Coordinates of N, CA and C in Angstrom, one line a residue:
M1 N 10.0 -21.3 17.6 CA 9.5 -19.6 18.8 C 9.7 -18.9 17.9
L2 N 8.8 -17.6 17.9 CA 9.0 -17.0 16.9 C 9.7 -15.2 18.0
S3 N 10.4 -14.9 17.1 CA 11.1 -13.2 18.6 C 10.5 -12.0 17.2
F4 N 11.0 -11.4 18.1 CA 10.6 -10.2 18.5 C 11.9 -9.3 18.3
R5 N 12.1 -8.2 18.0 CA 13.3 -7.6 18.1 C 12.9 -6.4 18.6
K6 N 12.8 -5.6 19.5 CA 12.0 -4.7 19.5 C 13.4 -3.6 19.4
S7 N 12.6 -2.3 17.9 CA 13.8 -1.8 17.5 C 13.4 0.0 17.3
K8 N 14.2 0.6 16.8 CA 13.2 2.3 16.5 C 13.0 1.9 15.1
S9 N 13.5 1.7 14.6 CA 13.6 1.3 12.8 C 11.9 0.3 12.9
S10 N 12.5 -0.5 13.9 CA 11.0 -1.8 13.7 C 9.8 -1.5 14.2
I11 N 10.0 -0.2 14.7 CA 8.8 0.3 15.3 C 8.6 1.6 14.3
A12 N 8.7 2.4 13.9 CA 8.5 3.4 12.4 C 7.9 2.3 11.2
S13 N 9.2 1.0 11.3 CA 8.2 0.8 9.9 C 7.0 -0.1 10.7
L14 N 6.8 -0.3 11.3 CA 4.9 -1.4 11.4 C 4.1 -0.1 12.0
I15 N 4.8 1.3 12.5 CA 3.3 2.0 12.0 C 3.4 3.2 11.1
A16 N 4.1 2.7 9.8 CA 4.0 3.3 8.3 C 3.0 2.5 8.2
V17 N 3.4 1.6 7.7 CA 2.4 -0.3 7.6 C 0.9 0.2 8.6
M18 N 0.9 0.5 9.0 CA -0.2 0.5 10.1 C -1.0 1.5 9.8
S19 N -0.5 2.4 9.0 CA -1.5 4.1 9.0 C -1.9 3.6 7.2
L20 N -1.2 2.9 6.7 CA -1.3 3.0 5.5 C -2.7 1.7 5.3
A21 N -3.5 0.9 6.8 CA -4.5 0.5 6.8 C -5.3 0.8 7.3
I22 N -5.0 2.4 7.9 CA -6.6 2.8 8.4 C -7.0 3.8 7.9
P23 N -8.1 3.6 8.0 CA -9.1 4.4 6.9 C -9.4 6.3 7.3
S24 N -9.4 6.8 6.4 CA -10.0 8.4 6.6 C -10.5 9.1 7.9
Q25 N -11.6 8.3 7.5 CA -13.1 7.7 8.9 C -12.8 7.1 10.1
V26 N -13.6 7.6 11.1 CA -13.4 6.7 12.1 C -14.1 5.3 11.6
E27 N -13.6 4.5 11.6 CA -14.1 3.2 10.9 C -15.1 2.5 11.4
G28 N -16.3 2.1 10.7 CA -18.0 1.5 11.6 C -18.8 2.9 10.7
A29 N -17.9 3.8 11.0 CA -18.6 5.5 10.7 C -19.9 5.6 9.4
Y30 N -18.8 6.2 9.1 CA -19.7 6.8 7.6 C -18.5 7.0 6.4
N31 N -18.6 6.7 5.5 CA -17.7 7.3 3.8 C -18.4 8.0 3.8
L32 N -17.0 8.2 2.8 CA -18.2 9.2 1.5 C -18.1 8.4 -0.1
V33 N -19.7 8.3 0.0 CA -19.7 7.6 -1.7 C -19.9 8.4 -3.0
G34 N -20.1 9.3 -2.9 CA -20.7 10.1 -3.9 C -20.2 11.7 -3.9
E35 N -21.1 12.7 -5.0 CA -21.4 14.0 -4.8 C -23.0 13.9 -5.0
G36 N -23.6 14.8 -3.7 CA -25.3 15.1 -3.9 C -26.2 14.3 -2.9
L37 N -27.1 14.4 -2.8 CA -28.1 14.2 -2.2 C -28.6 12.7 -2.5
C38 N -27.9 11.7 -1.1 CA -28.5 10.7 -1.4 C -29.2 9.8 -1.3
Q39 N -29.4 8.5 -2.1 CA -30.1 7.7 -3.2 C -30.2 6.2 -2.6
P40 N -31.0 5.9 -2.3 CA -31.1 4.2 -2.7 C -30.4 3.1 -4.3
A41 N -31.8 4.3 -5.2 CA -31.7 4.1 -6.7 C -31.9 5.8 -6.9
I42 N -31.5 5.5 -8.6 CA -31.8 6.8 -9.5 C -33.5 7.5 -9.5
G43 N -33.0 8.0 -8.5 CA -35.1 9.3 -9.3 C -35.8 8.8 -7.7
V44 N -35.1 8.7 -6.9 CA -35.9 8.0 -5.2 C -35.4 9.1 -4.4
Q45 N -35.8 9.0 -3.4 CA -35.3 9.8 -2.5 C -36.0 9.2 -1.0
Y46 N -34.6 9.1 -0.2 CA -35.1 9.3 1.3 C -35.6 10.3 2.0
S47 N -36.3 9.7 3.5 CA -36.5 10.9 4.1 C -35.7 11.4 4.8
H48 N -35.9 13.0 5.1 CA -34.6 13.8 5.9 C -35.0 14.5 7.1
I49 N -33.8 14.7 7.2 CA -34.3 16.0 8.6 C -33.1 17.0 8.4
A50 N -32.8 18.8 8.1 CA -32.5 18.9 7.9 C -31.8 19.7 8.7
K51 N -30.6 20.4 9.1 CA -29.9 20.9 10.6 C -29.3 22.4 9.5
S52 N -29.1 23.2 9.8 CA -27.7 25.1 9.5 C -27.1 24.8 10.1
G53 N -26.3 25.1 10.1 CA -25.2 25.4 10.6 C -24.0 24.9 11.3
V54 N -24.5 23.7 10.6 CA -23.4 22.6 10.7 C -21.8 23.2 9.8
Q55 N -20.8 23.0 10.8 CA -19.4 23.3 9.9 C -18.9 22.0 9.3
T56 N -18.6 21.2 10.1 CA -17.7 19.8 9.4 C -18.5 18.4 9.5
E57 N -18.0 17.9 8.8 CA -18.9 16.4 8.3 C -18.8 15.5 9.8
D58 N -18.3 15.8 10.6 CA -17.7 14.9 11.8 C -19.0 15.2 12.5
E59 N -19.5 16.9 12.4 CA -19.9 17.7 13.3 C -21.5 16.8 13.1
C60 N -21.5 17.0 11.2 CA -23.1 16.4 10.7 C -23.4 15.1 11.5
Y61 N -22.4 13.8 11.1 CA -22.5 12.6 11.5 C -23.0 12.6 12.9
N62 N -21.8 13.8 13.7 CA -22.7 13.0 15.4 C -24.0 13.6 15.4
A63 N -24.1 14.8 15.1 CA -25.3 15.2 15.2 C -27.0 14.7 14.5
C64 N -26.2 13.4 13.3 CA -27.3 12.7 13.5 C -27.8 11.3 14.3
L65 N -26.4 11.2 14.2 CA -26.0 10.0 15.6 C -26.6 10.5 16.7
G66 N -26.8 11.6 17.5 CA -27.6 12.1 18.3 C -29.1 12.2 18.5
I67 N -29.3 11.8 17.9 CA -30.9 11.8 17.4 C -31.2 10.9 17.7
N68 N -32.6 10.0 18.6 CA -32.4 8.9 19.6 C -31.1 8.1 19.7
N69 N -30.3 9.0 20.5 CA -28.6 8.2 20.7 C -29.0 7.3 19.9
G70 N -28.8 7.2 18.3 CA -28.6 6.9 16.6 C -29.3 5.1 17.4
A71 N -30.3 5.3 17.6 CA -31.9 4.2 18.3 C -32.6 4.1 16.8
N72 N -31.9 4.2 15.8 CA -33.0 4.2 14.6 C -32.5 3.4 13.4
P73 N -33.1 2.3 13.7 CA -32.1 1.1 12.9 C -32.1 1.6 11.3
N74 N -33.0 2.8 10.7 CA -33.7 2.6 9.5 C -32.6 3.9 8.6
F75 N -31.6 4.8 9.7 CA -31.2 5.9 9.7 C -29.6 5.1 8.1
R76 N -30.0 6.2 7.0 CA -28.8 5.4 6.1 C -27.5 6.4 5.7
G77 N -27.6 7.7 6.3 CA -26.6 8.4 5.9 C -26.9 9.4 5.8
F78 N -26.2 10.1 5.5 CA -26.2 12.0 5.8 C -25.7 12.4 4.2
S79 N -25.9 13.9 4.0 CA -25.3 14.6 2.9 C -25.8 15.6 3.7
Y80 N -23.8 16.6 3.2 CA -23.3 17.2 4.3 C -23.1 18.9 3.1
L81 N -23.8 20.3 2.8 CA -23.4 21.3 1.8 C -22.1 21.9 2.9
G82 N -20.9 22.0 2.4 CA -20.0 22.1 2.7 C -20.5 24.1 3.3
V83 N -20.1 25.0 4.6 CA -20.3 25.9 4.8 C -20.2 27.2 4.0
T84 N -20.0 27.2 3.2 CA -19.8 27.8 1.5 C -20.3 27.9 0.5
G85 N -21.7 27.0 0.3 CA -22.7 26.3 -0.5 C -23.6 27.6 -0.6
L86 N -24.5 27.4 -1.6 CA -25.6 28.4 -2.1 C -26.6 28.1 -2.2
R87 N -27.3 27.6 -0.5 CA -28.2 27.1 0.0 C -29.2 28.0 0.3
S88 N -30.2 28.5 0.1 CA -30.6 28.9 1.2 C -30.6 28.6 2.5
P89 N -30.5 29.7 3.1 CA -29.9 29.2 5.0 C -30.9 28.2 5.7
N90 N -32.1 28.3 5.1 CA -33.1 27.8 5.7 C -33.2 26.5 6.2
S91 N -32.3 26.0 4.9 CA -32.8 24.6 3.9 C -32.1 24.2 5.1
G92 N -31.0 24.1 5.0 CA -30.2 23.4 6.2 C -29.0 22.6 5.5
N93 N -27.9 22.6 5.8 CA -26.4 21.8 5.2 C -26.1 20.9 5.4
C94 N -26.9 20.2 6.2 CA -26.9 19.0 7.2 C -28.4 18.2 7.2
L95 N -28.3 16.9 6.3 CA -29.5 16.1 6.0 C -29.0 14.5 6.3
C96 N -29.7 14.6 7.4 CA -29.8 13.0 7.5 C -30.8 12.1 7.2
H97 N -30.6 11.0 6.7 CA -31.1 10.3 5.2 C -31.8 9.2 6.1
Y98 N -33.3 8.5 6.3 CA -33.7 7.5 6.7 C -34.4 7.2 5.7
D99 N -34.8 5.1 5.5 CA -35.4 4.8 4.8 C -36.7 6.4 4.7
A100 N -38.0 6.4 3.8 CA -39.2 6.3 4.1 C -40.3 6.2 4.5
G101 N -40.7 7.5 5.6 CA -41.5 6.2 6.4 C -41.1 6.5 8.0
Y102 N -40.1 7.0 8.2 CA -39.2 6.5 9.1 C -38.5 7.5 10.0
L103 N -39.3 8.7 9.9 CA -38.0 10.0 10.3 C -38.4 9.9 11.8
P104 N -37.5 10.3 12.6 CA -37.7 10.1 14.0 C -38.7 11.3 14.5
P105 N -39.4 11.5 15.4 CA -40.2 12.2 15.7 C -39.5 13.5 15.9
V106 N -41.3 14.0 16.3 CA -40.0 15.4 15.8 C -39.6 16.0 17.1
E107 N -40.5 15.1 18.0 CA -39.9 15.4 19.6 C -38.6 15.2 19.9
S108 N -38.3 14.7 19.5 CA -36.5 13.9 19.8 C -35.4 14.7 18.4
T109 N -36.2 15.3 18.1 CA -35.4 15.9 17.0 C -35.1 17.6 17.0
G110 N -36.0 18.2 18.1 CA -35.7 19.6 18.9 C -35.4 20.3 17.9
S111 N -35.5 22.1 18.3 CA -35.7 22.7 17.2 C -35.0 23.2 16.1
E112 N -33.6 22.8 16.5 CA -32.5 23.4 15.4 C -32.7 22.2 14.2
W113 N -33.6 21.6 13.9 CA -33.8 21.0 12.3 C -34.6 21.7 11.6
T114 N -34.4 22.3 11.1 CA -35.0 23.1 10.6 C -36.3 22.5 9.2
Q115 N -36.2 21.4 8.9 CA -36.8 21.3 7.4 C -37.2 19.8 7.5
R116 N -38.1 19.1 7.6 CA -38.8 18.1 7.4 C -39.1 16.8 5.6
F117 N -38.8 16.2 5.3 CA -39.1 16.0 4.2 C -39.5 14.4 4.2
D118 N -40.4 13.9 4.6 CA -40.9 12.2 4.5 C -42.1 12.2 3.4
P119 N -41.4 11.8 2.3 CA -42.1 10.8 1.3 C -42.6 10.0 1.4
Q120 N -43.8 9.7 0.8 CA -45.5 9.1 1.3 C -44.3 7.2 1.2
A121 N -45.0 6.4 0.8 CA -43.5 5.1 1.3 C -43.8 4.9 -0.5
E122 N -44.9 4.6 -1.1 CA -44.4 4.2 -2.1 C -44.2 5.2 -3.2
F123 N -43.6 6.2 -2.7 CA -43.4 6.6 -3.3 C -41.5 7.0 -3.0
G124 N -41.0 6.9 -2.2 CA -39.9 7.3 -1.0 C -39.0 5.7 -1.3
A125 N -38.1 6.1 -0.9 CA -36.7 4.6 -1.1 C -36.8 3.8 0.3
S126 N -35.9 3.4 0.2 CA -35.7 2.8 1.5 C -34.4 1.4 0.7
G127 N -33.3 0.9 1.6 CA -32.5 0.6 1.7 C -31.1 1.1 1.8
P128 N -29.8 0.2 1.5 CA -28.8 1.2 1.6 C -28.7 1.7 0.1
I129 N -27.6 3.1 0.6 CA -27.2 4.1 -0.4 C -26.6 3.1 -1.7
G130 N -27.1 3.3 -2.6 CA -27.1 3.1 -4.2 C -26.8 4.5 -5.0
A131 N -27.0 5.6 -4.2 CA -26.8 5.9 -5.6 C -27.2 7.6 -4.9
W132 N -26.6 8.5 -5.5 CA -26.7 10.0 -5.3 C -27.1 10.4 -6.8
D133 N -27.4 12.3 -6.3 CA -27.4 12.7 -7.3 C -26.9 13.7 -8.4
G134 N -25.7 13.9 -7.4 CA -24.4 14.7 -9.0 C -24.7 16.4 -8.1
Q135 N -25.3 16.9 -7.2 CA -24.8 18.3 -6.7 C -23.8 18.8 -6.5
S136 N -22.3 19.4 -7.0 CA -21.5 18.9 -7.1 C -21.2 20.3 -5.8
D137 N -22.4 20.8 -4.8 CA -21.9 21.1 -3.6 C -22.2 20.4 -2.5
L138 N -22.8 18.8 -2.2 CA -23.1 18.2 -1.7 C -22.1 17.1 -1.7
G139 N -21.9 16.8 -0.7 CA -20.9 15.3 -0.4 C -22.3 14.1 0.3
C140 N -22.3 13.2 -0.1 CA -23.2 11.7 0.3 C -22.4 11.0 1.1
Y141 N -22.5 10.3 2.1 CA -21.8 9.8 3.7 C -22.8 8.6 3.8
A142 N -22.4 8.0 3.0 CA -22.8 6.4 3.9 C -22.9 5.8 5.4
Y143 N -23.7 5.7 5.7 CA -23.6 4.9 7.7 C -22.9 3.9 7.9
S144 N -21.7 3.3 8.5 CA -21.8 1.8 8.1 C -21.9 1.2 10.0
A145 N -22.8 1.0 10.7 CA -23.4 0.3 11.8 C -21.2 -0.6 12.7

């Protein structure tokens, strides 16, 4: 029979080991995969919607999931531009990426989403994030359900 002796040092050791295995982001949520706009392959773009005034990556992630209560299976991830970025204020600093042709309906997003980009399916992209365009002021975050 195995036994476990509870002591302050064994509990502290267990906590230290467990903290090494816990990712910096919420597991099953999102992970930073590269710099720039997220793409499934080099040279093609997802459809996206953009929102300005977002302060953190967590806020961007939650804003994207808040659309349709996260019920869009074609949501692939997001690109986030920190508030110190030099983009035009109306272009948005949180971009939620979807497979081409699968943007959520306008009525489900609200007026705070200031930009919609939806290339025709034959020119757009679909599938998991596999590339990013290298813009140093953006982070590309993949969503994992």
